[in-house]
mmCIF file of C-alpha atoms in Angstrom:
data_model
loop_
_atom_site.group_PDB
_atom_site.id
_atom_site.type_symbol
_atom_site.label_atom_id
_atom_site.label_comp_id
_atom_site.label_asym_id
_atom_site.label_seq_id
_atom_site.Cartn_x
_atom_site.Cartn_y
_atom_site.Cartn_z
ATOM 1 C CA ASN H 12 4.605 -94.025 9.581
ATOM 2 C CA ALA H 13 6.261 -91.408 6.953
ATOM 3 C CA GLY H 14 9.950 -93.144 6.983
ATOM 4 C CA VAL H 15 11.976 -90.887 4.519
ATOM 5 C CA THR H 16 10.409 -88.110 2.959
ATOM 6 C CA GLN H 17 11.981 -85.895 0.219
ATOM 7 C CA THR H 18 11.097 -82.696 -1.361
ATOM 8 C CA PRO H 19 10.522 -82.318 -3.925
ATOM 9 C CA LYS H 20 10.075 -84.695 -6.239
ATOM 10 C CA PHE H 21 10.023 -83.393 -9.237
ATOM 11 C CA GLN H 22 12.394 -80.103 -10.185
ATOM 12 C CA VAL H 23 13.828 -78.348 -13.476
ATOM 13 C CA LEU H 24 16.399 -76.148 -13.307
ATOM 14 C CA LYS H 25 18.354 -73.956 -16.009
ATOM 15 C CA THR H 26 22.272 -74.217 -16.090
ATOM 16 C CA GLY H 27 23.423 -72.551 -13.199
ATOM 17 C CA GLN H 28 20.655 -71.913 -10.903
ATOM 18 C CA SER H 29 21.054 -73.567 -7.359
ATOM 19 C CA MET H 30 18.480 -75.297 -5.302
ATOM 20 C CA THR H 31 18.494 -77.604 -2.343
ATOM 21 C CA LEU H 32 16.712 -80.863 -2.111
ATOM 22 C CA GLN H 33 15.365 -81.669 1.750
ATOM 23 C CA CYS H 34 15.413 -84.902 3.595
ATOM 24 C CA ALA H 35 13.979 -85.753 6.632
ATOM 25 C CA GLN H 36 13.664 -89.345 8.704
ATOM 26 C CA ASP H 37 11.666 -89.597 11.107
ATOM 27 C CA MET H 38 12.879 -93.220 12.760
ATOM 28 C CA ASN H 39 16.054 -91.894 14.722
ATOM 29 C CA HIS H 40 18.712 -93.081 12.727
ATOM 30 C CA ASN H 41 21.851 -92.375 12.982
ATOM 31 C CA SER H 42 23.369 -92.587 9.408
ATOM 32 C CA MET H 43 22.021 -91.001 6.082
ATOM 33 C CA TYR H 44 23.278 -90.793 2.386
ATOM 34 C CA TRP H 45 22.462 -89.210 -0.613
ATOM 35 C CA TYR H 46 22.469 -91.053 -3.987
ATOM 36 C CA ARG H 47 21.943 -90.394 -7.912
ATOM 37 C CA GLN H 48 20.270 -92.970 -10.163
ATOM 38 C CA ASP H 49 21.455 -92.868 -13.577
ATOM 39 C CA PRO H 50 20.459 -95.208 -16.496
ATOM 40 C CA GLY H 51 22.719 -98.439 -16.388
ATOM 41 C CA MET H 52 24.735 -97.029 -13.913
ATOM 42 C CA GLY H 53 23.236 -98.122 -10.700
ATOM 43 C CA LEU H 54 22.760 -96.254 -7.639
ATOM 44 C CA ARG H 55 25.924 -93.945 -6.778
ATOM 45 C CA LEU H 56 26.694 -92.496 -3.261
ATOM 46 C CA ILE H 57 27.189 -88.496 -3.576
ATOM 47 C CA TYR H 58 27.629 -87.749 0.107
ATOM 48 C CA TYR H 59 26.571 -89.399 3.444
ATOM 49 C CA SER H 60 26.741 -88.937 7.238
ATOM 50 C CA ALA H 61 27.544 -91.320 9.958
ATOM 51 C CA SER H 62 25.863 -89.326 12.641
ATOM 52 C CA GLU H 63 24.732 -85.797 13.163
ATOM 53 C CA GLY H 64 27.538 -83.464 12.967
ATOM 54 C CA THR H 65 29.394 -85.525 10.513
ATOM 55 C CA THR H 66 29.799 -85.506 6.727
ATOM 56 C CA ASP H 67 31.879 -87.220 4.122
ATOM 57 C CA LYS H 68 32.214 -87.420 0.517
ATOM 58 C CA GLY H 69 31.327 -90.577 -0.916
ATOM 59 C CA GLU H 70 32.002 -91.605 -4.916
ATOM 60 C CA VAL H 71 30.816 -88.678 -6.778
ATOM 61 C CA PRO H 72 30.881 -85.505 -4.786
ATOM 62 C CA ASN H 73 31.581 -82.928 -7.071
ATOM 63 C CA GLY H 74 29.199 -79.796 -7.557
ATOM 64 C CA TYR H 75 27.550 -80.937 -4.346
ATOM 65 C CA ASN H 76 27.187 -79.542 -1.285
ATOM 66 C CA VAL H 77 25.473 -81.013 2.413
ATOM 67 C CA SER H 78 24.186 -80.157 5.259
ATOM 68 C CA ARG H 79 23.460 -82.405 8.136
ATOM 69 C CA LEU H 80 20.784 -80.242 9.981
ATOM 70 C CA ASN H 81 20.276 -82.226 12.943
ATOM 71 C CA LYS H 82 19.728 -85.834 13.599
ATOM 72 C CA ARG H 83 16.572 -85.909 11.436
ATOM 73 C CA GLU H 84 17.744 -83.638 8.286
ATOM 74 C CA PHE H 85 20.399 -83.967 5.682
ATOM 75 C CA SER H 86 20.162 -81.821 2.715
ATOM 76 C CA LEU H 87 21.838 -82.006 -0.520
ATOM 77 C CA ARG H 88 22.779 -78.282 -2.355
ATOM 78 C CA LEU H 89 23.634 -77.960 -5.930
ATOM 79 C CA GLU H 90 25.219 -74.779 -6.121
ATOM 80 C CA SER H 91 25.606 -74.218 -9.487
ATOM 81 C CA ALA H 92 23.793 -77.019 -11.757
ATOM 82 C CA ALA H 93 24.892 -78.851 -14.922
ATOM 83 C CA PRO H 94 23.699 -80.779 -17.503
ATOM 84 C CA SER H 95 25.351 -83.845 -16.341
ATOM 85 C CA GLN H 96 23.656 -83.097 -12.975
ATOM 86 C CA THR H 97 20.405 -84.594 -14.291
ATOM 87 C CA SER H 98 19.377 -87.797 -12.405
ATOM 88 C CA VAL H 99 17.358 -89.118 -10.167
ATOM 89 C CA TYR H 100 18.384 -88.614 -6.362
ATOM 90 C CA PHE H 101 17.748 -90.584 -3.110
ATOM 91 C CA CYS H 102 17.930 -89.959 0.309
ATOM 92 C CA ALA H 103 18.470 -93.189 2.280
ATOM 93 C CA SER H 104 18.993 -93.712 5.978
ATOM 94 C CA SER H 105 20.100 -96.688 8.097
ATOM 95 C CA LEU H 106 20.263 -96.818 11.982
ATOM 96 C CA ARG H 107 23.948 -97.376 12.290
ATOM 97 C CA GLY H 108 25.892 -97.847 8.722
ATOM 98 C CA ARG H 109 25.766 -99.286 5.395
ATOM 99 C CA TRP H 110 26.038 -102.747 6.575
ATOM 100 C CA GLU H 111 22.265 -102.642 7.483
ATOM 101 C CA LYS H 112 18.937 -101.998 6.118
ATOM 102 C CA LEU H 113 18.744 -99.029 3.770
ATOM 103 C CA PHE H 114 15.005 -96.632 4.159
ATOM 104 C CA PHE H 115 15.174 -94.627 0.977
ATOM 105 C CA GLY H 116 12.838 -91.728 0.347
ATOM 106 C CA SER H 117 10.654 -91.619 -3.332
ATOM 107 C CA GLY H 118 13.451 -89.878 -5.154
ATOM 108 C CA THR H 119 13.524 -86.409 -6.489
ATOM 109 C CA GLN H 120 13.605 -86.395 -10.418
ATOM 110 C CA LEU H 121 15.939 -83.500 -11.204
ATOM 111 C CA SER H 122 16.582 -82.260 -14.877
ATOM 112 C CA VAL H 123 19.389 -79.658 -15.615
ATOM 113 C CA LEU H 124 18.715 -77.683 -19.409
ATOM 114 C CA ALA R 59 37.872 -102.246 -6.133
ATOM 115 C CA GLN R 60 34.763 -104.391 -5.385
ATOM 116 C CA THR R 61 32.564 -104.669 -8.295
ATOM 117 C CA VAL R 62 28.990 -106.098 -8.505
ATOM 118 C CA THR R 63 27.858 -107.596 -11.754
ATOM 119 C CA GLN R 64 24.299 -107.804 -12.906
ATOM 120 C CA SER R 65 24.605 -109.885 -16.477
ATOM 121 C CA GLN R 66 20.863 -109.877 -16.899
ATOM 122 C CA PRO R 67 19.530 -106.332 -17.719
ATOM 123 C CA GLU R 68 15.872 -107.991 -18.512
ATOM 124 C CA MET R 69 13.963 -110.979 -17.373
ATOM 125 C CA SER R 70 10.445 -112.041 -17.772
ATOM 126 C CA VAL R 71 8.435 -114.646 -15.712
ATOM 127 C CA GLN R 72 4.754 -116.021 -16.245
ATOM 128 C CA GLU R 73 2.350 -115.445 -13.101
ATOM 129 C CA ALA R 74 2.797 -118.021 -10.555
ATOM 130 C CA GLU R 75 6.284 -119.503 -11.861
ATOM 131 C CA THR R 76 9.868 -119.121 -10.440
ATOM 132 C CA VAL R 77 12.960 -116.872 -11.704
ATOM 133 C CA THR R 78 16.215 -116.901 -10.668
ATOM 134 C CA LEU R 79 17.779 -112.633 -10.956
ATOM 135 C CA SER R 80 21.783 -113.316 -11.282
ATOM 136 C CA CYS R 81 24.176 -111.475 -9.111
ATOM 137 C CA THR R 82 28.079 -111.927 -8.840
ATOM 138 C CA TYR R 83 30.591 -109.865 -7.128
ATOM 139 C CA ASP R 84 34.361 -109.172 -6.903
ATOM 140 C CA THR R 85 35.676 -108.822 -3.343
ATOM 141 C CA SER R 86 38.921 -109.716 -1.199
ATOM 142 C CA GLU R 87 37.236 -109.547 1.726
ATOM 143 C CA SER R 88 36.109 -112.230 4.106
ATOM 144 C CA ASP R 89 33.704 -110.216 6.070
ATOM 145 C CA TYR R 90 30.906 -108.242 3.904
ATOM 146 C CA TYR R 91 27.043 -107.910 3.074
ATOM 147 C CA LEU R 92 24.632 -108.750 0.145
ATOM 148 C CA PHE R 93 21.768 -107.314 -0.330
ATOM 149 C CA TRP R 94 18.507 -107.360 -2.748
ATOM 150 C CA TYR R 95 16.675 -104.190 -3.600
ATOM 151 C CA LYS R 96 13.715 -104.130 -5.550
ATOM 152 C CA GLN R 97 12.697 -100.887 -7.129
ATOM 153 C CA PRO R 98 9.146 -100.451 -8.077
ATOM 154 C CA PRO R 99 7.306 -98.024 -10.762
ATOM 155 C CA SER R 100 6.878 -96.001 -7.675
ATOM 156 C CA ARG R 101 10.556 -95.366 -7.690
ATOM 157 C CA GLN R 102 11.164 -95.713 -3.910
ATOM 158 C CA MET R 103 13.672 -98.484 -3.303
ATOM 159 C CA ILE R 104 12.758 -101.343 -1.096
ATOM 160 C CA LEU R 105 14.677 -103.732 0.652
ATOM 161 C CA VAL R 106 13.853 -107.768 -0.584
ATOM 162 C CA ILE R 107 16.598 -109.546 1.540
ATOM 163 C CA ARG R 108 20.466 -109.441 2.952
ATOM 164 C CA GLN R 109 22.608 -112.072 3.670
ATOM 165 C CA GLU R 110 25.573 -112.066 5.804
ATOM 166 C CA ALA R 111 28.697 -113.328 4.148
ATOM 167 C CA TYR R 112 29.827 -115.622 7.596
ATOM 168 C CA LYS R 113 26.077 -117.443 7.463
ATOM 169 C CA GLN R 114 26.373 -120.702 5.783
ATOM 170 C CA GLN R 115 22.274 -120.658 5.727
ATOM 171 C CA ASN R 116 20.633 -119.010 2.497
ATOM 172 C CA ALA R 117 18.500 -116.009 3.664
ATOM 173 C CA THR R 118 14.737 -116.470 3.041
ATOM 174 C CA GLU R 119 11.872 -113.946 3.046
ATOM 175 C CA ASN R 120 8.436 -115.543 2.018
ATOM 176 C CA ARG R 121 8.339 -116.046 -1.270
ATOM 177 C CA PHE R 122 11.847 -114.658 -2.373
ATOM 178 C CA SER R 123 14.878 -116.981 -1.043
ATOM 179 C CA VAL R 124 18.867 -116.602 -2.398
ATOM 180 C CA ASN R 125 21.579 -118.613 -3.358
ATOM 181 C CA PHE R 126 24.796 -118.033 -1.961
ATOM 182 C CA GLN R 127 28.069 -119.708 -3.157
ATOM 183 C CA LYS R 128 30.768 -117.679 -1.185
ATOM 184 C CA ALA R 129 33.421 -119.337 -3.296
ATOM 185 C CA ALA R 130 32.071 -118.937 -6.594
ATOM 186 C CA LYS R 131 31.259 -115.375 -5.600
ATOM 187 C CA SER R 132 27.700 -115.416 -6.696
ATOM 188 C CA PHE R 133 24.306 -114.487 -4.742
ATOM 189 C CA SER R 134 21.141 -114.991 -7.161
ATOM 190 C CA LEU R 135 17.634 -114.133 -6.024
ATOM 191 C CA LYS R 136 14.866 -116.941 -6.782
ATOM 192 C CA ILE R 137 11.545 -115.483 -6.785
ATOM 193 C CA SER R 138 8.533 -117.841 -6.292
ATOM 194 C CA ASP R 139 4.769 -118.062 -7.268
ATOM 195 C CA SER R 140 5.506 -114.872 -9.308
ATOM 196 C CA GLN R 141 3.112 -112.010 -8.758
ATOM 197 C CA LEU R 142 2.405 -109.176 -10.966
ATOM 198 C CA GLY R 143 3.320 -107.039 -8.057
ATOM 199 C CA ASP R 144 7.037 -108.184 -8.288
ATOM 200 C CA ALA R 145 7.219 -106.376 -11.613
ATOM 201 C CA ALA R 146 10.384 -103.942 -10.919
ATOM 202 C CA MET R 147 13.846 -103.497 -10.987
ATOM 203 C CA TYR R 148 16.090 -105.406 -9.190
ATOM 204 C CA PHE R 149 19.352 -104.525 -7.540
ATOM 205 C CA CYS R 150 22.401 -106.332 -6.054
ATOM 206 C CA ALA R 151 24.329 -104.785 -3.709
ATOM 207 C CA TYR R 152 27.461 -105.511 -1.716
ATOM 208 C CA VAL R 153 29.446 -104.027 1.195
ATOM 209 C CA ALA R 154 32.011 -105.151 2.797
ATOM 210 C CA GLY R 155 32.481 -104.775 6.835
ATOM 211 C CA THR R 156 31.612 -101.241 8.418
ATOM 212 C CA ALA R 157 33.850 -99.011 6.317
ATOM 213 C CA SER R 158 33.215 -99.547 3.046
ATOM 214 C CA LYS R 159 30.918 -98.309 0.432
ATOM 215 C CA LEU R 160 27.600 -99.762 -0.897
ATOM 216 C CA THR R 161 28.019 -100.652 -4.105
ATOM 217 C CA PHE R 162 25.252 -101.619 -6.059
ATOM 218 C CA GLY R 163 24.891 -103.698 -9.683
ATOM 219 C CA THR R 164 23.267 -102.224 -12.809
ATOM 220 C CA GLY R 165 20.032 -103.310 -11.963
ATOM 221 C CA THR R 166 17.689 -106.258 -13.682
ATOM 222 C CA ARG R 167 14.249 -105.235 -14.955
ATOM 223 C CA LEU R 168 11.764 -107.784 -14.256
ATOM 224 C CA GLN R 169 8.438 -108.068 -16.280
ATOM 225 C CA VAL R 170 5.561 -110.381 -14.995
ATOM 226 C CA THR R 171 3.033 -111.456 -17.598
ATOM 227 C CA LEU R 172 -0.214 -113.209 -17.289
#
């Protein structure tokens, strides 16, 4: 009964370092998403994948890349971290699309120093 | 551009009382969906309630109900018999049809007191 699993839960990076946030869902969902949450700004979409093999940019894609490795897994990569990328990152999934219920992971608190 | 506005950054309610959280949205679409998501201190977002715009009837889930006023573009969440476990951030969200992005409001922090 795992749902959406994100790793790691916390991460501290230095400016310029790279890292990959991992996300996996076990609900056989087609669509997966990466959001970032900043104080006072709600959630903003970074990238999404409507189905296995496809990815598209969201509102704030700059500085990020994604990979839909298979139907279960959708990773987010920061190639050269910047302090502006300090945020809480959420992975989410839905059976078909954004008009349906989204299931969220528990988030990754990322600090870039 | 579609926007979602939650004008109450913080609200407080006593246990067992009723509280209403406000949300307004701006759209020119006729077919859309509205959501309330809850984010407790554990941080994981959970869907509270979902409303389809073409449905006249207000959605209800146990102690949670909405007042959907389509003409006024208003979508408020009513929590009845508030419990300590209801303390959380609540986000209103909107999406038009099947192709547009899901837009979140900035959230309302709900405190529940004894």
